PDB file of C-alpha atoms in Angstrom:
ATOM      1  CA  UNK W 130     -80.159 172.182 -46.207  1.00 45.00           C
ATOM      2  CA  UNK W 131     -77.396 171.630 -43.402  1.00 62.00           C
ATOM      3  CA  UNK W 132     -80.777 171.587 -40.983  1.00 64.00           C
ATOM      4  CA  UNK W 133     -81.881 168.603 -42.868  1.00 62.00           C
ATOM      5  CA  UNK W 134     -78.851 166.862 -43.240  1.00 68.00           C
ATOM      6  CA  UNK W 135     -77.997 167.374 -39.162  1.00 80.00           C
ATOM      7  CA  UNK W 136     -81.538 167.269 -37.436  1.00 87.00           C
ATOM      8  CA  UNK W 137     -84.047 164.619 -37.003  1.00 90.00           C
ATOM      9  CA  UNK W 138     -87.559 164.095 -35.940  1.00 93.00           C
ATOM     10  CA  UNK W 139     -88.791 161.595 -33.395  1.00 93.00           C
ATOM     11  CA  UNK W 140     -91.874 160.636 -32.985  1.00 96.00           C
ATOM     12  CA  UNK W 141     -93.605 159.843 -29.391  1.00 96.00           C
ATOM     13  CA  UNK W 142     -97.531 158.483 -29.253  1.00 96.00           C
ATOM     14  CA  UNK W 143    -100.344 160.236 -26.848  1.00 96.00           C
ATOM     15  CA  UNK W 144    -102.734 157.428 -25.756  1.00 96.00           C
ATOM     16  CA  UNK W 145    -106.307 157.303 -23.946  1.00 93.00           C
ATOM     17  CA  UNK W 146    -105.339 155.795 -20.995  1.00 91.00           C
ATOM     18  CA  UNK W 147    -108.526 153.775 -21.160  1.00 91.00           C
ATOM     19  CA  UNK W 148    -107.961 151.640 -24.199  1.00 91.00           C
ATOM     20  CA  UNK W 149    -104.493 152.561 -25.236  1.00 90.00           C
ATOM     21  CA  UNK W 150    -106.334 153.961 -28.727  1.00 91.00           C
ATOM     22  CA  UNK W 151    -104.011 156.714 -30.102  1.00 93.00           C
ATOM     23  CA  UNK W 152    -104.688 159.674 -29.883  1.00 93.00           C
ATOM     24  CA  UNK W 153    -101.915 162.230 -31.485  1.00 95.00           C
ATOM     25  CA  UNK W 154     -98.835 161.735 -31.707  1.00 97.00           C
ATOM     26  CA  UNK W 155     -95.785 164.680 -30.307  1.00 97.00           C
ATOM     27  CA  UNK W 156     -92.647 165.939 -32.520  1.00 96.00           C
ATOM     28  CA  UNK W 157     -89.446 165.324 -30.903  1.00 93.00           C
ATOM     29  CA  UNK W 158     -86.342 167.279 -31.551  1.00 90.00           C
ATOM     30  CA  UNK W 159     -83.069 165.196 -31.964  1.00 87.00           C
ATOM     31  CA  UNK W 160     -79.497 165.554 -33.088  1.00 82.00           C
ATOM     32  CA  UNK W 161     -78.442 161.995 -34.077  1.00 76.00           C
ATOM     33  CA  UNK W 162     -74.572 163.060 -34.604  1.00 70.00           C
ATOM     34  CA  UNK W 163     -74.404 165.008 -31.554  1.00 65.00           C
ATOM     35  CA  UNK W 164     -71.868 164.018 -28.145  1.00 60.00           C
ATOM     36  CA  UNK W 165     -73.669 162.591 -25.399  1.00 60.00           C
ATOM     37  CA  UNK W 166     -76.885 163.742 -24.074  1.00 53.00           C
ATOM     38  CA  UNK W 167     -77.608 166.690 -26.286  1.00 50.00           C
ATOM     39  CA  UNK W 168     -78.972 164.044 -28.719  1.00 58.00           C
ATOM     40  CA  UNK W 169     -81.732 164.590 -26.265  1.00 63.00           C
ATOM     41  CA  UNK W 170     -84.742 167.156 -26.393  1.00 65.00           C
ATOM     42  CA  UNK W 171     -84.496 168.590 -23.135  1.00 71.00           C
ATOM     43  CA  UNK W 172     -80.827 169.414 -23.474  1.00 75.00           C
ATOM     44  CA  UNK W 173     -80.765 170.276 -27.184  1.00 79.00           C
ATOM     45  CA  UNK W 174     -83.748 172.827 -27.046  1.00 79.00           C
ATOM     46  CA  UNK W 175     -82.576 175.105 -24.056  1.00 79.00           C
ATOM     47  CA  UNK W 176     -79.146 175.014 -26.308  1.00 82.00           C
ATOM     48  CA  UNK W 177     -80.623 176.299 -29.226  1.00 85.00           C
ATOM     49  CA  UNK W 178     -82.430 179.008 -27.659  1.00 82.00           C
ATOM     50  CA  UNK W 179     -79.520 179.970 -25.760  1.00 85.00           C
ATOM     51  CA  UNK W 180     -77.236 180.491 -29.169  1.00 85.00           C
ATOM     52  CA  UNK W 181     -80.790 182.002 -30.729  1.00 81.00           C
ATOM     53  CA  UNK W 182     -80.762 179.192 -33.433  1.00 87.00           C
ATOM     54  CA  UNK W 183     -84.182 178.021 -31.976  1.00 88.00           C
ATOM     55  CA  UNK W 184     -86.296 180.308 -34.221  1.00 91.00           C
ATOM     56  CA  UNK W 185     -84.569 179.092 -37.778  1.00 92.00           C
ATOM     57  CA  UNK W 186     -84.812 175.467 -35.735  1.00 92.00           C
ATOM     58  CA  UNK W 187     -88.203 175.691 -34.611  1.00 93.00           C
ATOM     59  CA  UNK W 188     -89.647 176.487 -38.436  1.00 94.00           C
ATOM     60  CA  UNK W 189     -87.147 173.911 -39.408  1.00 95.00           C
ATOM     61  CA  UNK W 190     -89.018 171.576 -37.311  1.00 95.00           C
ATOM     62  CA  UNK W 191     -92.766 172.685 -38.258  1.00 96.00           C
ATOM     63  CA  UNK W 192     -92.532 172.301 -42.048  1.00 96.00           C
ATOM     64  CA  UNK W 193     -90.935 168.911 -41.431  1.00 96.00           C
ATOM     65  CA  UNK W 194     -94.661 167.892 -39.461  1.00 96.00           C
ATOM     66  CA  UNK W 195     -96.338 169.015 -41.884  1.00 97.00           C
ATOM     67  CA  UNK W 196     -94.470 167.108 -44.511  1.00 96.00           C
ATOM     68  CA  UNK W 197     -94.767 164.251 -42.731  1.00 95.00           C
ATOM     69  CA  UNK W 198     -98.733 164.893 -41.764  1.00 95.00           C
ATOM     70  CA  UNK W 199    -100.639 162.672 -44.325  1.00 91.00           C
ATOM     71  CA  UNK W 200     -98.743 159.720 -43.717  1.00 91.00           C
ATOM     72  CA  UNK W 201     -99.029 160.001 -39.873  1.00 93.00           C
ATOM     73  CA  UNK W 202    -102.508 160.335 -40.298  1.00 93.00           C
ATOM     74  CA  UNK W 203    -102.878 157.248 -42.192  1.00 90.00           C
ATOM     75  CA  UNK W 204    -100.719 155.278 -39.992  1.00 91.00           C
ATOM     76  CA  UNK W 205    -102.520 156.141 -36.928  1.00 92.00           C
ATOM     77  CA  UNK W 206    -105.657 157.375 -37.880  1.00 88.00           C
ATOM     78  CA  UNK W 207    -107.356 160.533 -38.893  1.00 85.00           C
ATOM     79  CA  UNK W 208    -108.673 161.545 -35.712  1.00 87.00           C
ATOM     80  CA  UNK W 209    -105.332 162.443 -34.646  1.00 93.00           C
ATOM     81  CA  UNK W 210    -103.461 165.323 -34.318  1.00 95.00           C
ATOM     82  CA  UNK W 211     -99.778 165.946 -34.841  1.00 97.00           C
ATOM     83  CA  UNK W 212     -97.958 168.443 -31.762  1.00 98.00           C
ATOM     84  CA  UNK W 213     -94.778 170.438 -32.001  1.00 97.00           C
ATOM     85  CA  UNK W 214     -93.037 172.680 -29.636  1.00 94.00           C
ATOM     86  CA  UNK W 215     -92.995 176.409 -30.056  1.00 94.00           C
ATOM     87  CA  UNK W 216     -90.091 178.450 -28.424  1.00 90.00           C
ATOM     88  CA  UNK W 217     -91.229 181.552 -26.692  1.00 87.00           C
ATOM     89  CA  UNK W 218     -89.011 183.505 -29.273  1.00 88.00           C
ATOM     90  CA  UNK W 219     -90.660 182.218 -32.015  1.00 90.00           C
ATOM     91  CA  UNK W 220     -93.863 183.329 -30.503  1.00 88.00           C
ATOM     92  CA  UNK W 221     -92.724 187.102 -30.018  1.00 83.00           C
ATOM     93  CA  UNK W 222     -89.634 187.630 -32.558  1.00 84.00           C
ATOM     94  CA  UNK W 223     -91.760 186.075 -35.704  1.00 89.00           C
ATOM     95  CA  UNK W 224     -94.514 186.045 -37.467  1.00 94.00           C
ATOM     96  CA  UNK W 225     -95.390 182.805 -36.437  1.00 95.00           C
ATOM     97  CA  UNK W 226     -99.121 182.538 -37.791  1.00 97.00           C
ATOM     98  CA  UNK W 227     -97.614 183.554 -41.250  1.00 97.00           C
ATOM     99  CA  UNK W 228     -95.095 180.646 -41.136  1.00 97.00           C
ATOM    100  CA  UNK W 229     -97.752 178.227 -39.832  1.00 97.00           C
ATOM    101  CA  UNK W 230    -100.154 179.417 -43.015  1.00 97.00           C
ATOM    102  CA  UNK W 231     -96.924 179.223 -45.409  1.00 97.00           C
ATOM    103  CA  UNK W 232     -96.302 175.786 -44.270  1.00 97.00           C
ATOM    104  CA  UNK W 233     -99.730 174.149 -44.343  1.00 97.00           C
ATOM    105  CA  UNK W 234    -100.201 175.715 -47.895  1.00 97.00           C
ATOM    106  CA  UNK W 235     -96.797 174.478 -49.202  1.00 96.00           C
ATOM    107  CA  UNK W 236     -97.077 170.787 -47.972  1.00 96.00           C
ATOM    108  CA  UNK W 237    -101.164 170.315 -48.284  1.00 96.00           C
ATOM    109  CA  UNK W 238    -100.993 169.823 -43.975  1.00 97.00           C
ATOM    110  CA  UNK W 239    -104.326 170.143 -42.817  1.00 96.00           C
ATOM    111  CA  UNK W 240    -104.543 172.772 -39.708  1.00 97.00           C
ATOM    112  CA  UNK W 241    -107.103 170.561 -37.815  1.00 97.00           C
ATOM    113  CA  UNK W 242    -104.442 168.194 -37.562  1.00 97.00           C
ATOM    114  CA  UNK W 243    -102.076 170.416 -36.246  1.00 98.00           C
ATOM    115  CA  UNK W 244    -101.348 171.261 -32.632  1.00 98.00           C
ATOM    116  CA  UNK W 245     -98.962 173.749 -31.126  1.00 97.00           C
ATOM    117  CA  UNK W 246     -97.253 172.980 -27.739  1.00 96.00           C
ATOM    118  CA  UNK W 247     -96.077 176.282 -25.962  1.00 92.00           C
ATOM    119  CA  UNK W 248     -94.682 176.478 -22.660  1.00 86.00           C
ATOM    120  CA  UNK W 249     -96.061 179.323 -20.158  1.00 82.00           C
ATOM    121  CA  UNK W 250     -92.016 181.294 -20.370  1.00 80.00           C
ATOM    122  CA  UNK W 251     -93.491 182.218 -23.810  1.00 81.00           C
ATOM    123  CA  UNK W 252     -96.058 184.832 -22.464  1.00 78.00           C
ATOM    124  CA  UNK W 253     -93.549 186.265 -20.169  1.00 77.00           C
ATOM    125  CA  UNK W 254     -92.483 189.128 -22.462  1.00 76.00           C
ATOM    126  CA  UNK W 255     -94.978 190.578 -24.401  1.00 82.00           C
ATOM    127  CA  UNK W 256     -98.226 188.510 -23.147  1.00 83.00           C
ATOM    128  CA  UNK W 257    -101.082 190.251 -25.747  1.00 87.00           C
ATOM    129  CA  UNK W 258     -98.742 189.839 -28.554  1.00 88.00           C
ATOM    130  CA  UNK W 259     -98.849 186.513 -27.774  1.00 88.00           C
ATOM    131  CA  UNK W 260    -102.152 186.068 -26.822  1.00 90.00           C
ATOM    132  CA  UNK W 261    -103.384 187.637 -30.291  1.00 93.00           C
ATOM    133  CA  UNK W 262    -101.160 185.961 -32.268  1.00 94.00           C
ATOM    134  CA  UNK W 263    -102.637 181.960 -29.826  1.00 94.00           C
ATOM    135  CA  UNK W 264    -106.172 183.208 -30.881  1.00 95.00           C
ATOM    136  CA  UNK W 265    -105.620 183.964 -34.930  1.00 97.00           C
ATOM    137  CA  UNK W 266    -104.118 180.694 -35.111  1.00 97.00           C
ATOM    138  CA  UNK W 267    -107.225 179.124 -33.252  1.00 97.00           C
ATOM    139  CA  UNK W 268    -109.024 181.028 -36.046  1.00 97.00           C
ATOM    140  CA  UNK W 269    -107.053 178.930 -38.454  1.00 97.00           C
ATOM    141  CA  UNK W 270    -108.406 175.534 -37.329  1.00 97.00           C
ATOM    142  CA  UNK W 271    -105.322 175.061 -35.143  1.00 98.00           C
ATOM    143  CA  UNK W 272    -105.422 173.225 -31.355  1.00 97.00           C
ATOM    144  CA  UNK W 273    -103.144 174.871 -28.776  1.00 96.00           C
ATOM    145  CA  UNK W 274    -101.705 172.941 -26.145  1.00 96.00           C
ATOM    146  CA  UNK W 275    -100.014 174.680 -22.972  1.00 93.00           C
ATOM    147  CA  UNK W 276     -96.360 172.657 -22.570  1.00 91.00           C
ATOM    148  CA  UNK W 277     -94.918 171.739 -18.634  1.00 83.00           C
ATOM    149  CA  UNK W 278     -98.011 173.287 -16.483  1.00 81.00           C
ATOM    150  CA  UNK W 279     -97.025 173.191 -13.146  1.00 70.00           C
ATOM    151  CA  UNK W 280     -93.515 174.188 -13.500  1.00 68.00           C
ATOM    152  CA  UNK W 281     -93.338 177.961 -14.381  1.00 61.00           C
ATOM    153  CA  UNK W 282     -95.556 180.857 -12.446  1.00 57.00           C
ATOM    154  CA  UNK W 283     -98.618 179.436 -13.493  1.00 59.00           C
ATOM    155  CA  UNK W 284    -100.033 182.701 -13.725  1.00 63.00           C
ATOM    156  CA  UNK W 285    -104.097 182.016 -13.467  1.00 71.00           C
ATOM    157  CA  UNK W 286    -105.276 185.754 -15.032  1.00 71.00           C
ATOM    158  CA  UNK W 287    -103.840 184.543 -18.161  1.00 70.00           C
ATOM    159  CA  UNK W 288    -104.493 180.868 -18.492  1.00 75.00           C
ATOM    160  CA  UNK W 289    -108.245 182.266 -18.032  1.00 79.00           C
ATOM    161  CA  UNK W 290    -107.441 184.529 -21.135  1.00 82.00           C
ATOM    162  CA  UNK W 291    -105.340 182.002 -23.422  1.00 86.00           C
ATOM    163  CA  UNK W 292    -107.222 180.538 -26.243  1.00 92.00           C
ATOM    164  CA  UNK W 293    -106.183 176.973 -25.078  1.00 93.00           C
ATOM    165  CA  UNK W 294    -107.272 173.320 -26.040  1.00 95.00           C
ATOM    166  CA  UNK W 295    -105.239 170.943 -23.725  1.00 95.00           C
ATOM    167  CA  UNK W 296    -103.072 171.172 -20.718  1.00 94.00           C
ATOM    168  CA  UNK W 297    -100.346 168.776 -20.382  1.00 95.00           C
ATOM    169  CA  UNK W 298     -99.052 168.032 -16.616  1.00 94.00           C
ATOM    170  CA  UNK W 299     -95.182 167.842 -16.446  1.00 91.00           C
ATOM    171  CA  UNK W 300     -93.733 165.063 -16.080  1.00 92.00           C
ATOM    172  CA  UNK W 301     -91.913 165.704 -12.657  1.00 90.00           C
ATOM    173  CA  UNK W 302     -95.426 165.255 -11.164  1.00 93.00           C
ATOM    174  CA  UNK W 303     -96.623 162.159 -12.787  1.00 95.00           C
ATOM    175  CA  UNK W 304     -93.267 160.377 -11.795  1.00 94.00           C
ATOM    176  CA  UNK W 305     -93.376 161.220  -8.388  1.00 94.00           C
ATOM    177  CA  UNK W 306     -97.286 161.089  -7.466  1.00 93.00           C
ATOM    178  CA  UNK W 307     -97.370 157.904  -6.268  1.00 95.00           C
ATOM    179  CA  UNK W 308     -94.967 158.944  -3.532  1.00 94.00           C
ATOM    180  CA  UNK W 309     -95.073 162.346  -3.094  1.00 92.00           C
ATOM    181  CA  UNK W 310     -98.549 163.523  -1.380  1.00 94.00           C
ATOM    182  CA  UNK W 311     -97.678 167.078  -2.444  1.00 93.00           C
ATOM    183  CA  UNK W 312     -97.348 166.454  -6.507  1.00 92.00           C
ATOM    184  CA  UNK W 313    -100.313 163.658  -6.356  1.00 95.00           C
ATOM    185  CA  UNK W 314    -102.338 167.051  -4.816  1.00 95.00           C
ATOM    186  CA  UNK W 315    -100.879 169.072  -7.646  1.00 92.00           C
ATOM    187  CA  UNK W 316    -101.735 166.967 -10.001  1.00 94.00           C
ATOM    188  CA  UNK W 317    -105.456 166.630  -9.030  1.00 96.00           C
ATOM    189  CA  UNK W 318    -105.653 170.292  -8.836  1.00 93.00           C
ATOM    190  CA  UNK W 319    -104.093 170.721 -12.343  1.00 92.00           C
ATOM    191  CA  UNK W 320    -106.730 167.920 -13.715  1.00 95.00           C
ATOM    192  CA  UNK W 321    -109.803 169.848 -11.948  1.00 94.00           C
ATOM    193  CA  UNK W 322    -108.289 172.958 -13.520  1.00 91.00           C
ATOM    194  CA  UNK W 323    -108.307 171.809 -16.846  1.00 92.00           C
ATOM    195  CA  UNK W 324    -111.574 170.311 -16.529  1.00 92.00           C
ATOM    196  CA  UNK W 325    -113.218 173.704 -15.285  1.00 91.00           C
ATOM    197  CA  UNK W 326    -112.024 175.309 -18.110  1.00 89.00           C
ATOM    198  CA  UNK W 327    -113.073 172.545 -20.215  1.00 92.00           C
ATOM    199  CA  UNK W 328    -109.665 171.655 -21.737  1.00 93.00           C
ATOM    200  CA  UNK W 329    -108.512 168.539 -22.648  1.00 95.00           C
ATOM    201  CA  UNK W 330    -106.167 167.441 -19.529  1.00 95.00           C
ATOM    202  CA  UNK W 331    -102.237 164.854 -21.235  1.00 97.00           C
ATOM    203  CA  UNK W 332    -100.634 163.672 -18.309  1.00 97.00           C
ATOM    204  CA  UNK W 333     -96.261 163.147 -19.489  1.00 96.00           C
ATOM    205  CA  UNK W 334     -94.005 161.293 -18.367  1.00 95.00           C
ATOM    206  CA  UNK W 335     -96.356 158.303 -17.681  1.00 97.00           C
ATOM    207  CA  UNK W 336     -94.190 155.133 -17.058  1.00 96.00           C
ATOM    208  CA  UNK W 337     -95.858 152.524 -14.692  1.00 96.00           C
ATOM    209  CA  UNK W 338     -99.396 151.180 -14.533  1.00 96.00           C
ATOM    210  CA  UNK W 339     -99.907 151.998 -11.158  1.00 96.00           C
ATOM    211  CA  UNK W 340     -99.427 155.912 -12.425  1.00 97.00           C
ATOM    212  CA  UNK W 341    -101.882 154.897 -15.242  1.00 96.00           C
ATOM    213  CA  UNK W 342    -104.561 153.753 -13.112  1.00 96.00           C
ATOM    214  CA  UNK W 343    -103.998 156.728 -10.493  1.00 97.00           C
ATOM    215  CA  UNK W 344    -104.705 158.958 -13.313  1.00 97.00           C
ATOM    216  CA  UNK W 345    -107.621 157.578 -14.899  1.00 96.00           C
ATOM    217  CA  UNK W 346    -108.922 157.541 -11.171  1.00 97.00           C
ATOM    218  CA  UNK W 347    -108.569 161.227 -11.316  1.00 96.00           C
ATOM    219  CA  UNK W 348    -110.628 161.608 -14.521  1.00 94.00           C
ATOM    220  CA  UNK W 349    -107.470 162.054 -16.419  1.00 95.00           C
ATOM    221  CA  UNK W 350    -107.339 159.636 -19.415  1.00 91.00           C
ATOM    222  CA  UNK W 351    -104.764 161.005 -22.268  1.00 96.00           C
ATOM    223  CA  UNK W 352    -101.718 159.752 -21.305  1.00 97.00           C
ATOM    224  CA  UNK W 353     -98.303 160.057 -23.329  1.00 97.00           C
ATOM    225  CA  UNK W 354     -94.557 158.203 -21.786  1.00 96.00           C
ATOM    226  CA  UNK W 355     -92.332 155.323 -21.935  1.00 95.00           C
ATOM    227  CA  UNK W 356     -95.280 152.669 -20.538  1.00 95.00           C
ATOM    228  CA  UNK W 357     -96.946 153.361 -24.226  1.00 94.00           C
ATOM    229  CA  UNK W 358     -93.852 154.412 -26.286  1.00 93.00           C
ATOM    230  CA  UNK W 359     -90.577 155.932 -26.526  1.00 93.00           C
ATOM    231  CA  UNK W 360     -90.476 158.567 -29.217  1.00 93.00           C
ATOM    232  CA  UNK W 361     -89.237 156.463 -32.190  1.00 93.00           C
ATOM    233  CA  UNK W 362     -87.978 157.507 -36.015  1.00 92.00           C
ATOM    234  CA  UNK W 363     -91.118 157.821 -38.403  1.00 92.00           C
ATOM    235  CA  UNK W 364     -90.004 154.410 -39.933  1.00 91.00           C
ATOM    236  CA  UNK W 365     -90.416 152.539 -36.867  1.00 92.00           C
ATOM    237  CA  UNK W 366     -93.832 154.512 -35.774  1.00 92.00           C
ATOM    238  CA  UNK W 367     -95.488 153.377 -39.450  1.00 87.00           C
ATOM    239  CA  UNK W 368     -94.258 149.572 -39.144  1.00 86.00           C
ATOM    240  CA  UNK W 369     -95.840 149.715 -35.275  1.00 86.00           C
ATOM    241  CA  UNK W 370     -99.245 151.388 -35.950  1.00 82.00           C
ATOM    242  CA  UNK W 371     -99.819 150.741 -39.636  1.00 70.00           C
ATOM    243  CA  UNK W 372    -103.139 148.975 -39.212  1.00 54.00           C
ATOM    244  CA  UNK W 373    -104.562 151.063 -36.677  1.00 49.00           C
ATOM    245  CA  UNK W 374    -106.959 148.161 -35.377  1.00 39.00           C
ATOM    246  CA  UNK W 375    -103.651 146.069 -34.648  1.00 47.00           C
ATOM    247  CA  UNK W 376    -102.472 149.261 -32.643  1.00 44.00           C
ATOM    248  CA  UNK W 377    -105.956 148.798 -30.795  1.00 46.00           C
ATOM    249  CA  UNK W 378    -105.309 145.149 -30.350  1.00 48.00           C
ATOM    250  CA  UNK W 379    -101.741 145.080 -28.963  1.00 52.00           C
ATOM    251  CA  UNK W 380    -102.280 148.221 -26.348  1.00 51.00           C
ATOM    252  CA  UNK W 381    -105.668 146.997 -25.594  1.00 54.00           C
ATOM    253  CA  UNK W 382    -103.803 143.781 -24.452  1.00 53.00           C
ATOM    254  CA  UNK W 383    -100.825 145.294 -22.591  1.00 58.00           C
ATOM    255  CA  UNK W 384    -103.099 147.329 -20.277  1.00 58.00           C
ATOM    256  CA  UNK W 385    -105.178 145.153 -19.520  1.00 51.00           C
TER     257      UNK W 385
END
């Protein structure tokens, strides 16, 4: 298709912040022929659901991680699990746990391994739509992670009601924690937030040590930036972590 001939994956590693030990690994939209910057994920996406090419894009996008599942697993280990981005309209304009079903049975993708990244825009519009559809793909064996928390209303009535697994913390406040009182407070509420509601707690956008030991200070230990990896083609991410014990070994030995 033109989709496959045009887009690309990339591939960026979530760590324990701990040991470096990976722990899942995050889908990265990319547009390899594209001018300048829009080769980027943050530019491309809002693009695409501007023009409303984000929904063909965004299924585009999940049966490609699910293609590429099994061989993720084996490269960096079966506890993992593999995390793309949902759009908000492919959360209210499609049938999106249909789709997911269609494209774990076509490609043999296990749902367990499977995690779905939403920000909190996509409960804007129709919030129990949404919140029905979060909770029959739960059903399904599939982790949900709420995208960016921090940056959009934050609305607490129905985080308490989404059927979440993991909060990730934007990356705005992990880069400017260490000198911004107000976003190091931020984060530490997010962290206790997540922990009172017993969801796993990813810190982005995690680029120095200092930032890496601030966090595990805060009982925050999945991590996921450039200090651990850039997002990188598939090829590159097998020839990196294809003995997982050498992926132990050589993060083991840069953080400590």
């Amino acid at each position: 298709t033109n989709l496959d001939n045009e887009l690309a994956l990339a591939w960026q590693t979530q760590h324990s912040g701990i040991d470096g030990r990976v722990t899942g690994v995050e889908a990265l939209l990319r547009w390899p022929s594209a001018p300048g910057d829009l080769m980027r994920n943050d530019r491309l996406v809002p693009l695409l659901e501007e023009t409303g090419a984000i929904v063909q894009v965004g299924q585009w996008v999940l049966r490609e991680a699910c293609r590429h599942q099994r061989l993720l697993l084996e490269t960096l280990g079966p506890g993992c699990r593999i995390a793309i981005n949902v759009s908000a309209q492919q959360l209210v304009h499609t049938d999106l746990v249909a789709e997911v079903r269609q494209a774990l049975t076509e490609t043999g993708a296990s749902a367990s391994a499977l995690e779905l990244e939403l920000t909190e825009s996509a409960f804007m519009n129709e919030p129990e739509r949404a919140i029905r559809t979060l909770h029959e793909l739960r059903a399904m064996g599939v982790s949900i992670a709420l995208d960016d928390f921090g940056t959009g209303y934050s609305n607490l009535t129905y985080l308490s009601r989404l059927p979440l697994d993991k909060i990730k913390i934007d990356r705005h406040f992990t880069s400017t924690l260490l000198q911004d009182e107000v976003d190091a407070s931020i984060c530490r509420s997010i962290i206790f937030l997540a922990r009172s509601l017993s969801l796993e707690v990813v810190a982005e956008g995690v680029e120095t040590d200092r930032q890496r030991h601030w966090l595990l200070a805060e009982d925050c230990n999945a991590m996921q930036g450039f200090f651990f990896s850039r997002p990188v083609p598939i090829e590159e991410l097998h020839g990196r972590y294809a003995v997982v014990s050498q992926a132990y070994d050589s993060l083991g030995s840069h953080l400590n």
